[in-house]
């Protein structure tokens, strides 16, 4: 019946547009009215599509282009939904009618009956005082932002009826967005397991069903513990649903601080007295945090010393288009990987990374240590791998589980002080929505973080719903004076067999992850 709510929609455009090589710059604000995210492609003069951006359902983006240039918009499964040639006019996407209906989350009959019949009753019942009291006890607002949505994080409050015969319900605050009233009220009566709760929340929020293959969504307590079953969730006033299945720290507002425990009885560095670290929000999109004094004692020196004899010219994973090409000027540093096999200091660091990110240690790659000399750099790039660009590389596609697994977070460590330059810049931070040119080294736009020994930046390459976050584009800026040492700790959304190395390391990572599940590692 939802299809009928929409007026007659235009047909999907399919013809190839006439393009010309104009030179008048045009800045377009594009609104996506669909219930689905769309990808934005620039159509080259030879007719090839180059993916430049994605726009969430209901969201806007800016396209900086030139008059005469052609752009296409496709859903994530490749369906063309609109195309346009740049002119001075604003552009609206024309949704195709087939897109509606098919992507509604389907509720099993049992839930559909219960939710359908009870929803109005629940709204009626949970009005006014009882709702306010329950919400105050839950306090969802500490995880919500007034400034930026965090797509795919939904904060849940259990509304427990005062009498056993009354209706238990759940208030949902959608997409990390601060509202005084919940986005939806859900009757809990028919819900018997977490997978059913996911369906009901998706239905209530009109979220698009996410296609296969994807990770199952994850539920967490307010202190970032994964909730194993519905019973555990119902015992808590508040919980968080991450559609992409992994915990991400919500950035909330610039300067916001999350204080996170990193110590425990088993911590090798306990005696050094570092009980917690502070994640200070530096950007909302991409979600970016600075953490001072994350690296401890002689750990930085240890990594530099251990890496130095093994450095080789840096590489990148070439896309299909660039296969066989030289790396050229893209990434000019030297680097090496350090495996944590039989290395207690690297293990202590890995444990701290797990404590801070709340993602299990089996999701980590081997540490990548980098050294940049004067004028060395890494041009604008993303740390995720867009599966679309690796279609001809079966090894990479299987590592990516065809889109279900990717680099989720980067914990980037500065291992020395740099006299000048060498910042890590995020050109799309602070609302600069247009993607930076792929070969840019311009670090004056957006947010630039200065290297400082023992500091780390943590940023997310995926959104909480698992989508690639194209705003996570970043640059290793030219070192102007001195040498820069740094290290990448890359954390995947699922376990990562990449470079883990050595049976000792594998065992350690598995044990560490088990401790995360039991909340005993930090
Ligand atoms: O060197 C930097 O600041 C950033 C390096 C980087 O982004 C990378 O190695 O992926
Ligand atoms: Fe990077």
GROMACS .gro file of N, CA, C and O in nm, residues 254-324:
model
  284
  254UNK      N    1   3.191   1.857   1.857
  254UNK     CA    2   3.335   1.883   1.859
  254UNK      C    3   3.377   1.912   2.003
  254UNK      O    4   3.311   1.990   2.072
  255UNK      N    5   3.483   1.849   2.048
  255UNK     CA    6   3.532   1.871   2.185
  255UNK      C    7   3.469   1.779   2.288
  255UNK      O    8   3.511   1.775   2.403
  256UNK      N    9   3.368   1.702   2.246
  256UNK     CA   10   3.305   1.606   2.338
  256UNK      C   11   3.410   1.503   2.383
  256UNK      O   12   3.498   1.465   2.306
  257UNK      N   13   3.402   1.460   2.507
  257UNK     CA   14   3.501   1.365   2.560
  257UNK      C   15   3.433   1.236   2.606
  257UNK      O   16   3.338   1.240   2.685
  258UNK      N   17   3.481   1.122   2.554
  258UNK     CA   18   3.446   0.991   2.611
  258UNK      C   19   3.566   0.947   2.693
  258UNK      O   20   3.678   0.943   2.641
  259UNK      N   21   3.546   0.914   2.818
  259UNK     CA   22   3.655   0.862   2.901
  259UNK      C   23   3.641   0.711   2.905
  259UNK      O   24   3.537   0.659   2.944
  260UNK      N   25   3.746   0.641   2.859
  260UNK     CA   26   3.736   0.497   2.840
  260UNK      C   27   3.843   0.426   2.922
  260UNK      O   28   3.962   0.461   2.913
  261UNK      N   29   3.803   0.327   3.000
  261UNK     CA   30   3.897   0.250   3.083
  261UNK      C   31   3.987   0.165   2.993
  261UNK      O   32   3.939   0.103   2.898
  262UNK      N   33   4.117   0.163   3.022
  262UNK     CA   34   4.208   0.081   2.942
  262UNK      C   35   4.290  -0.014   3.030
  262UNK      O   36   4.377  -0.083   2.982
  263UNK      N   37   4.263  -0.014   3.157
  263UNK     CA   38   4.346  -0.094   3.247
  263UNK      C   39   4.268  -0.208   3.309
  263UNK      O   40   4.148  -0.207   3.315
  264UNK      N   41   4.341  -0.307   3.357
  264UNK     CA   42   4.279  -0.417   3.432
  264UNK      C   43   4.390  -0.487   3.505
  264UNK      O   44   4.508  -0.458   3.486
  265UNK      N   45   4.353  -0.581   3.588
  265UNK     CA   46   4.452  -0.656   3.666
  265UNK      C   47   4.553  -0.723   3.574
  265UNK      O   48   4.670  -0.733   3.606
  266UNK      N   49   4.506  -0.767   3.453
  266UNK     CA   50   4.598  -0.842   3.367
  266UNK      C   51   4.682  -0.752   3.276
  266UNK      O   52   4.763  -0.800   3.199
  267UNK      N   53   4.663  -0.622   3.285
  267UNK     CA   54   4.735  -0.532   3.194
  267UNK      C   55   4.883  -0.527   3.228
  267UNK      O   56   4.921  -0.507   3.342
  268UNK      N   57   4.965  -0.549   3.126
  268UNK     CA   58   5.110  -0.548   3.147
  268UNK      C   59   5.156  -0.410   3.193
  268UNK      O   60   5.257  -0.396   3.261
  269UNK      N   61   5.082  -0.307   3.155
  269UNK     CA   62   5.126  -0.171   3.185
  269UNK      C   63   5.053  -0.112   3.305
  269UNK      O   64   5.058   0.007   3.328
  270UNK      N   65   4.986  -0.197   3.383
  270UNK     CA   66   4.906  -0.147   3.495
  270UNK      C   67   4.989  -0.060   3.588
  270UNK      O   68   4.943   0.045   3.633
  271UNK      N   69   5.112  -0.103   3.610
  271UNK     CA   70   5.196  -0.030   3.706
  271UNK      C   71   5.232   0.110   3.656
  271UNK      O   72   5.275   0.195   3.731
  272UNK      N   73   5.211   0.131   3.526
  272UNK     CA   74   5.242   0.265   3.474
  272UNK      C   75   5.129   0.364   3.503
  272UNK      O   76   5.135   0.479   3.464
  273UNK      N   77   5.023   0.316   3.564
  273UNK     CA   78   4.921   0.404   3.617
  273UNK      C   79   4.832   0.472   3.515
  273UNK      O   80   4.785   0.583   3.535
  274UNK      N   81   4.808   0.404   3.405
  274UNK     CA   82   4.722   0.463   3.303
  274UNK      C   83   4.587   0.392   3.311
  274UNK      O   84   4.568   0.286   3.252
  275UNK      N   85   4.494   0.448   3.384
  275UNK     CA   86   4.368   0.378   3.407
  275UNK      C   87   4.268   0.402   3.295
  275UNK      O   88   4.185   0.318   3.267
  276UNK      N   89   4.277   0.515   3.231
  276UNK     CA   90   4.179   0.547   3.127
  276UNK      C   91   4.238   0.644   3.025
  276UNK      O   92   4.340   0.707   3.051
  277UNK      N   93   4.174   0.652   2.910
  277UNK     CA   94   4.215   0.751   2.810
  277UNK      C   95   4.094   0.835   2.772
  277UNK      O   96   3.980   0.796   2.798
  278UNK      N   97   4.121   0.951   2.711
  278UNK     CA   98   4.013   1.043   2.674
  278UNK      C   99   4.004   1.054   2.522
  278UNK      O  100   4.099   1.094   2.456
  279UNK      N  101   3.888   1.018   2.469
  279UNK     CA  102   3.863   1.033   2.325
  279UNK      C  103   3.797   1.169   2.305
  279UNK      O  104   3.682   1.189   2.345
  280UNK      N  105   3.870   1.261   2.243
  280UNK     CA  106   3.817   1.396   2.223
  280UNK      C  107   3.773   1.409   2.077
  280UNK      O  108   3.853   1.387   1.985
  281UNK      N  109   3.647   1.443   2.057
  281UNK     CA  110   3.594   1.451   1.920
  281UNK      C  111   3.657   1.568   1.844
  281UNK      O  112   3.651   1.682   1.889
  282UNK      N  113   3.715   1.536   1.727
  282UNK     CA  114   3.776   1.640   1.643
  282UNK      C  115   3.693   1.668   1.519
  282UNK      O  116   3.708   1.772   1.456
  283UNK      N  117   3.607   1.574   1.480
  283UNK     CA  118   3.519   1.594   1.365
  283UNK      C  119   3.400   1.498   1.378
  283UNK      O  120   3.414   1.388   1.431
  284UNK      N  121   3.283   1.544   1.330
  284UNK     CA  122   3.161   1.463   1.340
  284UNK      C  123   3.146   1.372   1.219
  284UNK      O  124   3.109   1.256   1.230
  285UNK      N  125   3.172   1.425   1.101
  285UNK     CA  126   3.177   1.347   0.976
  285UNK      C  127   3.301   1.390   0.903
  285UNK      O  128   3.307   1.504   0.862
  286UNK      N  129   3.401   1.305   0.890
  286UNK     CA  130   3.402   1.169   0.944
  286UNK      C  131   3.411   1.171   1.095
  286UNK      O  132   3.455   1.270   1.153
  287UNK      N  133   3.369   1.060   1.159
  287UNK     CA  134   3.381   1.048   1.305
  287UNK      C  135   3.529   1.033   1.337
  287UNK      O  136   3.592   0.934   1.299
  288UNK      N  137   3.585   1.135   1.403
  288UNK     CA  138   3.730   1.143   1.425
  288UNK      C  139   3.757   1.186   1.569
  288UNK      O  140   3.698   1.283   1.617
  289UNK      N  141   3.848   1.114   1.635
  289UNK     CA  142   3.882   1.142   1.774
  289UNK      C  143   4.033   1.154   1.788
  289UNK      O  144   4.107   1.082   1.722
  290UNK      N  145   4.075   1.245   1.876
  290UNK     CA  146   4.216   1.253   1.912
  290UNK      C  147   4.233   1.199   2.054
  290UNK      O  148   4.151   1.228   2.141
  291UNK      N  149   4.337   1.121   2.075
  291UNK     CA  150   4.365   1.066   2.208
  291UNK      C  151   4.512   1.093   2.241
  291UNK      O  152   4.601   1.041   2.172
  292UNK      N  153   4.537   1.174   2.341
  292UNK     CA  154   4.677   1.203   2.378
  292UNK      C  155   4.729   1.094   2.470
  292UNK      O  156   4.653   1.031   2.543
  293UNK      N  157   4.861   1.074   2.466
  293UNK     CA  158   4.927   0.977   2.555
  293UNK      C  159   4.864   0.840   2.550
  293UNK      O  160   4.849   0.773   2.653
  294UNK      N  161   4.829   0.798   2.432
  294UNK     CA  162   4.775   0.662   2.418
  294UNK      C  163   4.891   0.561   2.419
  294UNK      O  164   4.884   0.456   2.482
  295UNK      N  165   4.997   0.597   2.346
  295UNK     CA  166   5.115   0.512   2.341
  295UNK      C  167   5.197   0.542   2.467
  295UNK      O  168   5.210   0.658   2.507
  296UNK      N  169   5.250   0.438   2.532
  296UNK     CA  170   5.310   0.455   2.665
  296UNK      C  171   5.458   0.421   2.666
  296UNK      O  172   5.506   0.341   2.585
  297UNK      N  173   5.529   0.482   2.762
  297UNK     CA  174   5.667   0.443   2.794
  297UNK      C  175   5.753   0.436   2.670
  297UNK      O  176   5.757   0.529   2.590
  298UNK      N  177   5.819   0.321   2.651
  298UNK     CA  178   5.911   0.309   2.537
  298UNK      C  179   5.845   0.238   2.418
  298UNK      O  180   5.914   0.190   2.328
  299UNK      N  181   5.713   0.233   2.415
  299UNK     CA  182   5.644   0.160   2.306
  299UNK      C  183   5.674   0.223   2.170
  299UNK      O  184   5.697   0.151   2.071
  300UNK      N  185   5.673   0.357   2.162
  300UNK     CA  186   5.698   0.425   2.034
  300UNK      C  187   5.838   0.392   1.986
  300UNK      O  188   5.859   0.354   1.869
  301UNK      N  189   5.934   0.404   2.077
  301UNK     CA  190   6.073   0.376   2.041
  301UNK      C  191   6.089   0.229   2.001
  301UNK      O  192   6.158   0.195   1.905
  302UNK      N  193   6.022   0.143   2.074
  302UNK     CA  194   6.026  -0.001   2.044
  302UNK      C  195   5.978  -0.027   1.901
  302UNK      O  196   6.042  -0.101   1.826
  303UNK      N  197   5.868   0.037   1.861
  303UNK     CA  198   5.815   0.015   1.726
  303UNK      C  199   5.910   0.071   1.619
  303UNK      O  200   5.932   0.007   1.516
  304UNK      N  201   5.965   0.190   1.646
  304UNK     CA  202   6.058   0.249   1.548
  304UNK      C  203   6.179   0.159   1.531
  304UNK      O  204   6.222   0.130   1.419
  305UNK      N  205   6.236   0.115   1.644
  305UNK     CA  206   6.357   0.033   1.641
  305UNK      C  207   6.333  -0.101   1.573
  305UNK      O  208   6.415  -0.150   1.496
  306UNK      N  209   6.217  -0.160   1.604
  306UNK     CA  210   6.188  -0.292   1.549
  306UNK      C  211   6.161  -0.283   1.398
  306UNK      O  212   6.197  -0.373   1.322
  307UNK      N  213   6.101  -0.172   1.356
  307UNK     CA  214   6.065  -0.157   1.214
  307UNK      C  215   6.184  -0.118   1.127
  307UNK      O  216   6.194  -0.161   1.012
  308UNK      N  217   6.273  -0.035   1.183
  308UNK     CA  218   6.378   0.030   1.102
  308UNK      C  219   6.452  -0.063   1.006
  308UNK      O  220   6.467  -0.029   0.888
  309UNK      N  221   6.499  -0.180   1.050
  309UNK     CA  222   6.577  -0.263   0.956
  309UNK      C  223   6.493  -0.325   0.845
  309UNK      O  224   6.550  -0.382   0.751
  310UNK      N  225   6.363  -0.318   0.855
  310UNK     CA  226   6.278  -0.392   0.760
  310UNK      C  227   6.197  -0.303   0.667
  310UNK      O  228   6.106  -0.350   0.599
  311UNK      N  229   6.228  -0.174   0.666
  311UNK     CA  230   6.145  -0.081   0.586
  311UNK      C  231   6.162  -0.106   0.437
  311UNK      O  232   6.272  -0.133   0.390
  312UNK      N  233   6.053  -0.097   0.364
  312UNK     CA  234   6.058  -0.105   0.217
  312UNK      C  235   5.961  -0.001   0.162
  312UNK      O  236   5.882   0.057   0.238
  313UNK      N  237   5.967   0.023   0.031
  313UNK     CA  238   5.881   0.126  -0.029
  313UNK      C  239   5.734   0.090  -0.006
  313UNK      O  240   5.693  -0.024  -0.024
  314UNK      N  241   5.655   0.189   0.035
  314UNK     CA  242   5.514   0.165   0.066
  314UNK      C  243   5.437   0.121  -0.057
  314UNK      O  244   5.472   0.156  -0.170
  315UNK      N  245   5.329   0.047  -0.034
  315UNK     CA  246   5.242   0.006  -0.144
  315UNK      C  247   5.099   0.042  -0.111
  315UNK      O  248   5.069   0.090  -0.003
  316UNK      N  249   5.012   0.019  -0.206
  316UNK     CA  250   4.869   0.027  -0.181
  316UNK      C  251   4.804  -0.089  -0.256
  316UNK      O  252   4.867  -0.151  -0.341
  317UNK      N  253   4.679  -0.120  -0.224
  317UNK     CA  254   4.607  -0.226  -0.296
  317UNK      C  255   4.549  -0.163  -0.422
  317UNK      O  256   4.456  -0.084  -0.415
  318UNK      N  257   4.606  -0.197  -0.539
  318UNK     CA  258   4.561  -0.136  -0.664
  318UNK      C  259   4.419  -0.178  -0.699
  318UNK      O  260   4.382  -0.294  -0.684
  319UNK      N  261   4.339  -0.083  -0.749
  319UNK     CA  262   4.205  -0.115  -0.798
  319UNK      C  263   4.217  -0.181  -0.935
  319UNK      O  264   4.325  -0.181  -0.995
  320UNK      N  265   4.107  -0.237  -0.984
  320UNK     CA  266   4.108  -0.303  -1.116
  320UNK      C  267   4.167  -0.211  -1.223
  320UNK      O  268   4.249  -0.250  -1.304
  321UNK      N  269   4.121  -0.085  -1.218
  321UNK     CA  270   4.161   0.015  -1.318
  321UNK      C  271   4.311   0.039  -1.318
  321UNK      O  272   4.372   0.063  -1.421
  322UNK      N  273   4.370   0.036  -1.195
  322UNK     CA  274   4.511   0.073  -1.181
  322UNK      C  275   4.604  -0.047  -1.177
  322UNK      O  276   4.721  -0.033  -1.144
  323UNK      N  277   4.551  -0.166  -1.207
  323UNK     CA  278   4.634  -0.286  -1.193
  323UNK      C  279   4.755  -0.277  -1.284
  323UNK      O  280   4.746  -0.239  -1.399
  324UNK      N  281   4.870  -0.316  -1.227
  324UNK     CA  282   4.993  -0.314  -1.305
  324UNK      C  283   5.055  -0.177  -1.314
  324UNK      O  284   5.167  -0.163  -1.362
   0.00000   0.00000   0.00000
